[in-house]
Amino acid sequence: SLFRTTTTVDSESETQREKLILEHTKVETTWGGIKLNLITKECPLWYCHDEGLLPFEDPWWAFVFPGGMGLTRYICENPEVVKGKSVLDIGSGCGSASVAAAIFGAKSVLANDIDPFAGTALRLNLTLNYDANANLECTNSVSFSKDNKVVCAHMDFFDQFDVVIAGDMLYDSAFSPHLLKSLQNHRFVLFGDPGREYSPKDLRKEQLLAKYEFQEDGFESIKVFKL
């Protein structure tokens, strides 16, 4: 298997998570032909406003957020940024950007999210896409960790990766500045962000790599930028 987890997984819990994900999501084709199990308008849960009725807590992994969407598109359009590289995806969610990095030739990918459902979703989404891309030579390895690497890991943890990516992670007053500080000296960090509150406001021209139109939820565009 190309997928592994770096944290202990209870097989019974993993099976239950997989069952719930497949029961409550639909396969949707997103940017670059990448297929993902998502909660869409075709799913009853899309219309559920009572958290007590949800079969899982805060299913952020069941949506592609704008920043992750921008990163995924950027990787699909610029595969050289990940090809042959070791990649860390912080706050991986549904795994859209991790899947893109894997498909487009990353040497290795570590997807990091504190929700174990994100790990299960990533595994299912990888399977969807490797089946659809059987002609690709996928020699990379993809792993998942639910440890809070940003808060708990030593600064030099990030140095082992050639590329660090983070989509829609600049929304929190405590976490986001800590994330930016932790990564400020890394050799290559890519952020995808639609203009969240803690996104840098003074980007230099050379930092902005792409800007995609996105007029939803009060946003006007998604920026992909490097630190």
Short mmCIF file of C-alpha atoms in Angstrom, two decimals:
data_model
loop_
_atom_site.label_atom_id
_atom_site.label_comp_id
_atom_site.label_asym_id
_atom_site.label_seq_id
_atom_site.Cartn_x
_atom_site.Cartn_y
_atom_site.Cartn_z
CA SER A 1 0.00 0.00 0.00
CA LEU A 2 1.19 3.52 -0.77
CA PHE A 3 -0.67 4.85 2.28
CA ARG A 4 0.34 4.50 5.88
CA THR A 5 -0.38 6.28 9.15
CA THR A 6 2.30 7.41 11.55
CA THR A 7 -0.07 7.22 14.52
CA THR A 8 -1.68 4.16 16.09
CA VAL A 9 -4.96 3.26 14.37
CA ASP A 10 -7.68 1.12 15.88
CA SER A 11 -8.81 -1.06 12.96
CA GLU A 12 -12.39 -1.24 14.25
CA SER A 13 -12.60 2.54 14.58
CA GLU A 14 -11.04 2.97 11.13
CA THR A 15 -13.62 0.63 9.63
CA GLN A 16 -16.42 2.56 11.32
CA ARG A 17 -15.07 5.90 10.09
CA GLU A 18 -14.79 4.54 6.56
CA LYS A 19 -18.39 3.29 6.68
CA LEU A 20 -19.67 6.68 7.89
CA ILE A 21 -17.72 8.61 5.27
CA LEU A 22 -18.94 6.44 2.40
CA GLU A 23 -22.51 6.56 3.72
CA HIS A 24 -22.70 10.35 4.07
CA THR A 25 -20.62 11.70 1.18
CA LYS A 26 -20.68 11.71 -2.60
CA VAL A 27 -17.75 11.40 -4.97
CA GLU A 28 -17.15 14.75 -6.65
CA THR A 29 -14.62 15.58 -9.34
CA THR A 30 -12.72 18.74 -8.44
CA TRP A 31 -9.86 20.73 -9.98
CA GLY A 32 -7.54 18.77 -12.24
CA GLY A 33 -9.90 15.80 -12.30
CA ILE A 34 -9.14 14.94 -8.67
CA LYS A 35 -11.95 12.90 -7.14
CA LEU A 36 -12.93 13.38 -3.50
CA ASN A 37 -15.54 12.03 -1.09
CA LEU A 38 -17.33 15.23 -0.04
CA ILE A 39 -20.53 16.39 1.58
CA THR A 40 -22.32 18.02 -1.36
CA LYS A 41 -25.77 19.44 -2.00
CA GLU A 42 -26.82 15.93 -2.96
CA CYS A 43 -26.15 14.75 0.60
CA PRO A 44 -28.77 15.08 3.38
CA LEU A 45 -26.05 16.31 5.76
CA TRP A 46 -25.60 19.42 3.60
CA TYR A 47 -28.95 20.60 4.95
CA CYS A 48 -28.45 19.50 8.55
CA HIS A 49 -28.17 22.45 10.95
CA ASP A 50 -28.40 20.50 14.19
CA GLU A 51 -24.94 19.44 15.34
CA GLY A 52 -26.52 16.83 17.58
CA LEU A 53 -27.70 14.94 14.50
CA LEU A 54 -24.28 14.78 12.84
CA PRO A 55 -22.67 11.33 12.83
CA PHE A 56 -19.26 13.00 13.27
CA GLU A 57 -18.01 16.19 14.91
CA ASP A 58 -17.01 19.17 12.76
CA PRO A 59 -16.54 17.36 9.42
CA TRP A 60 -14.16 19.94 7.93
CA TRP A 61 -12.51 17.06 6.06
CA ALA A 62 -15.69 16.68 3.98
CA PHE A 63 -15.29 20.01 2.20
CA VAL A 64 -12.68 21.63 -0.02
CA PHE A 65 -12.03 25.04 1.46
CA PRO A 66 -10.91 27.91 -0.81
CA GLY A 67 -7.27 27.88 0.30
CA GLY A 68 -6.98 24.14 -0.25
CA MET A 69 -8.70 24.53 -3.60
CA GLY A 70 -6.15 27.16 -4.62
CA LEU A 71 -3.21 25.01 -3.55
CA THR A 72 -4.60 22.01 -5.38
CA ARG A 73 -5.02 24.00 -8.58
CA TYR A 74 -1.54 25.50 -8.26
CA ILE A 75 0.06 22.08 -7.82
CA CYS A 76 -1.87 20.69 -10.80
CA GLU A 77 -0.74 23.62 -12.96
CA ASN A 78 2.82 23.71 -11.60
CA PRO A 79 3.76 20.08 -10.80
CA GLU A 80 7.45 20.96 -10.65
CA VAL A 81 6.92 22.47 -7.18
CA VAL A 82 6.31 18.97 -5.74
CA LYS A 83 7.85 16.54 -8.24
CA GLY A 84 10.56 14.49 -6.55
CA LYS A 85 10.13 16.46 -3.31
CA SER A 86 9.13 15.55 0.24
CA VAL A 87 5.93 17.42 1.12
CA LEU A 88 4.21 18.26 4.42
CA ASP A 89 0.53 19.24 4.18
CA ILE A 90 -0.53 21.08 7.36
CA GLY A 91 -4.25 20.95 8.16
CA SER A 92 -4.76 18.53 5.30
CA GLY A 93 -8.54 18.17 5.70
CA CYS A 94 -10.00 16.15 2.83
CA GLY A 95 -6.47 15.73 1.47
CA SER A 96 -7.08 17.49 -1.83
CA ALA A 97 -3.62 19.10 -1.98
CA SER A 98 -1.94 15.94 -0.66
CA VAL A 99 -3.60 13.90 -3.38
CA ALA A 100 -2.50 16.42 -6.00
CA ALA A 101 1.08 16.30 -4.72
CA ALA A 102 1.04 12.50 -4.79
CA ILE A 103 -0.39 12.29 -8.30
CA PHE A 104 2.09 14.83 -9.65
CA GLY A 105 5.17 13.05 -8.46
CA ALA A 106 6.04 14.06 -4.91
CA LYS A 107 8.67 11.71 -3.47
CA SER A 108 6.68 11.53 -0.22
CA VAL A 109 3.73 13.29 1.38
CA LEU A 110 2.90 13.62 5.07
CA ALA A 111 -0.66 14.86 5.58
CA ASN A 112 -1.19 16.31 9.04
CA ASP A 113 -4.60 16.94 10.60
CA ILE A 114 -5.80 16.55 14.19
CA ASP A 115 -9.04 14.83 13.12
CA PRO A 116 -8.62 11.07 12.54
CA PHE A 117 -11.53 11.23 10.07
CA ALA A 118 -9.22 13.30 7.84
CA GLY A 119 -6.80 10.37 7.71
CA THR A 120 -9.54 7.95 6.72
CA ALA A 121 -10.89 10.40 4.13
CA LEU A 122 -7.40 10.84 2.68
CA ARG A 123 -6.93 7.09 2.32
CA LEU A 124 -10.29 6.74 0.55
CA ASN A 125 -9.58 9.73 -1.69
CA LEU A 126 -6.16 8.40 -2.63
CA THR A 127 -7.76 5.10 -3.64
CA LEU A 128 -10.28 6.94 -5.81
CA ASN A 129 -7.54 8.78 -7.64
CA TYR A 130 -5.01 6.01 -8.02
CA ASP A 131 -7.76 3.88 -9.54
CA ALA A 132 -8.54 6.74 -11.94
CA ASN A 133 -4.87 7.34 -12.74
CA ALA A 134 -3.70 3.77 -13.20
CA ASN A 135 -1.49 4.90 -16.08
CA LEU A 136 0.56 7.10 -13.74
CA GLU A 137 3.64 5.68 -12.11
CA CYS A 138 2.87 6.47 -8.46
CA THR A 139 6.11 5.56 -6.72
CA ASN A 140 5.63 7.94 -3.82
CA SER A 141 4.49 7.15 -0.29
CA VAL A 142 1.73 9.02 1.49
CA SER A 143 1.38 9.01 5.24
CA PHE A 144 -0.93 10.66 7.77
CA SER A 145 -0.39 11.95 11.28
CA LYS A 146 -3.04 13.36 13.64
CA ASP A 147 -0.43 14.76 16.05
CA ASN A 148 -0.51 18.54 16.33
CA LYS A 149 2.84 19.03 14.64
CA VAL A 150 2.67 22.83 14.56
CA VAL A 151 2.15 23.23 18.30
CA CYS A 152 4.04 20.18 19.59
CA ALA A 153 6.89 19.64 17.17
CA HIS A 154 10.31 21.24 17.55
CA MET A 155 11.09 23.93 15.00
CA ASP A 156 13.53 21.69 13.13
CA PHE A 157 10.74 19.17 12.47
CA PHE A 158 9.83 21.15 9.35
CA ASP A 159 13.39 21.08 8.02
CA GLN A 160 13.08 17.46 6.90
CA PHE A 161 10.56 18.48 4.20
CA ASP A 162 11.45 20.13 0.92
CA VAL A 163 8.02 21.75 0.66
CA VAL A 164 5.44 22.70 3.28
CA ILE A 165 1.89 23.50 2.15
CA ALA A 166 -1.01 24.92 4.16
CA GLY A 167 -4.47 25.68 2.83
CA ASP A 168 -6.89 27.93 4.71
CA MET A 169 -4.96 27.85 7.98
CA LEU A 170 -4.80 31.60 8.67
CA TYR A 171 -8.10 32.05 10.47
CA ASP A 172 -7.23 31.69 14.17
CA SER A 173 -5.85 34.41 16.45
CA ALA A 174 -3.59 32.04 18.39
CA PHE A 175 -2.72 29.27 15.95
CA SER A 176 -2.18 31.25 12.75
CA PRO A 177 0.57 33.63 13.99
CA HIS A 178 2.29 30.64 15.61
CA LEU A 179 2.15 28.77 12.30
CA LEU A 180 3.61 31.69 10.37
CA LYS A 181 6.40 32.11 12.92
CA SER A 182 7.20 28.38 12.91
CA LEU A 183 7.59 28.36 9.14
CA GLN A 184 9.22 31.75 8.54
CA ASN A 185 12.70 30.29 8.05
CA HIS A 186 11.73 27.24 6.01
CA ARG A 187 13.16 27.10 2.49
CA PHE A 188 9.84 26.70 0.65
CA VAL A 189 6.36 27.20 2.14
CA LEU A 190 3.18 27.54 0.08
CA PHE A 191 -0.01 29.00 1.52
CA GLY A 192 -3.41 28.98 -0.12
CA ASP A 193 -5.69 31.65 1.32
CA PRO A 194 -8.80 33.59 0.24
CA GLY A 195 -8.10 36.56 2.54
CA ARG A 196 -8.59 35.21 6.04
CA GLU A 197 -8.11 37.58 8.96
CA TYR A 198 -4.54 36.54 9.80
CA SER A 199 -3.23 36.24 6.25
CA PRO A 200 -0.20 38.53 5.65
CA LYS A 201 -1.39 41.87 4.27
CA ASP A 202 1.96 43.07 2.95
CA LEU A 203 2.98 40.38 0.46
CA ARG A 204 5.84 41.31 -1.82
CA LYS A 205 5.33 40.86 -5.56
CA GLU A 206 7.73 37.91 -5.69
CA GLN A 207 5.82 36.12 -2.92
CA LEU A 208 2.51 36.01 -4.80
CA LEU A 209 2.61 32.98 -7.08
CA ALA A 210 -1.01 32.82 -8.25
CA LYS A 211 -4.33 34.57 -7.81
CA TYR A 212 -7.57 32.83 -8.71
CA GLU A 213 -10.98 34.46 -8.93
CA PHE A 214 -13.29 33.21 -6.19
CA GLN A 215 -16.40 35.25 -5.46
CA GLU A 216 -18.06 33.28 -2.72
CA ASP A 217 -18.56 33.67 1.04
CA GLY A 218 -17.58 37.33 0.85
CA PHE A 219 -14.18 36.60 -0.73
CA GLU A 220 -12.98 37.90 -4.09
CA SER A 221 -9.99 35.71 -4.85
CA ILE A 222 -7.71 32.92 -3.64
CA LYS A 223 -4.04 33.70 -3.36
CA VAL A 224 -1.24 31.17 -3.44
CA PHE A 225 1.87 32.70 -1.93
CA LYS A 226 5.20 31.70 -0.48
CA LEU A 227 6.78 32.94 2.73
#
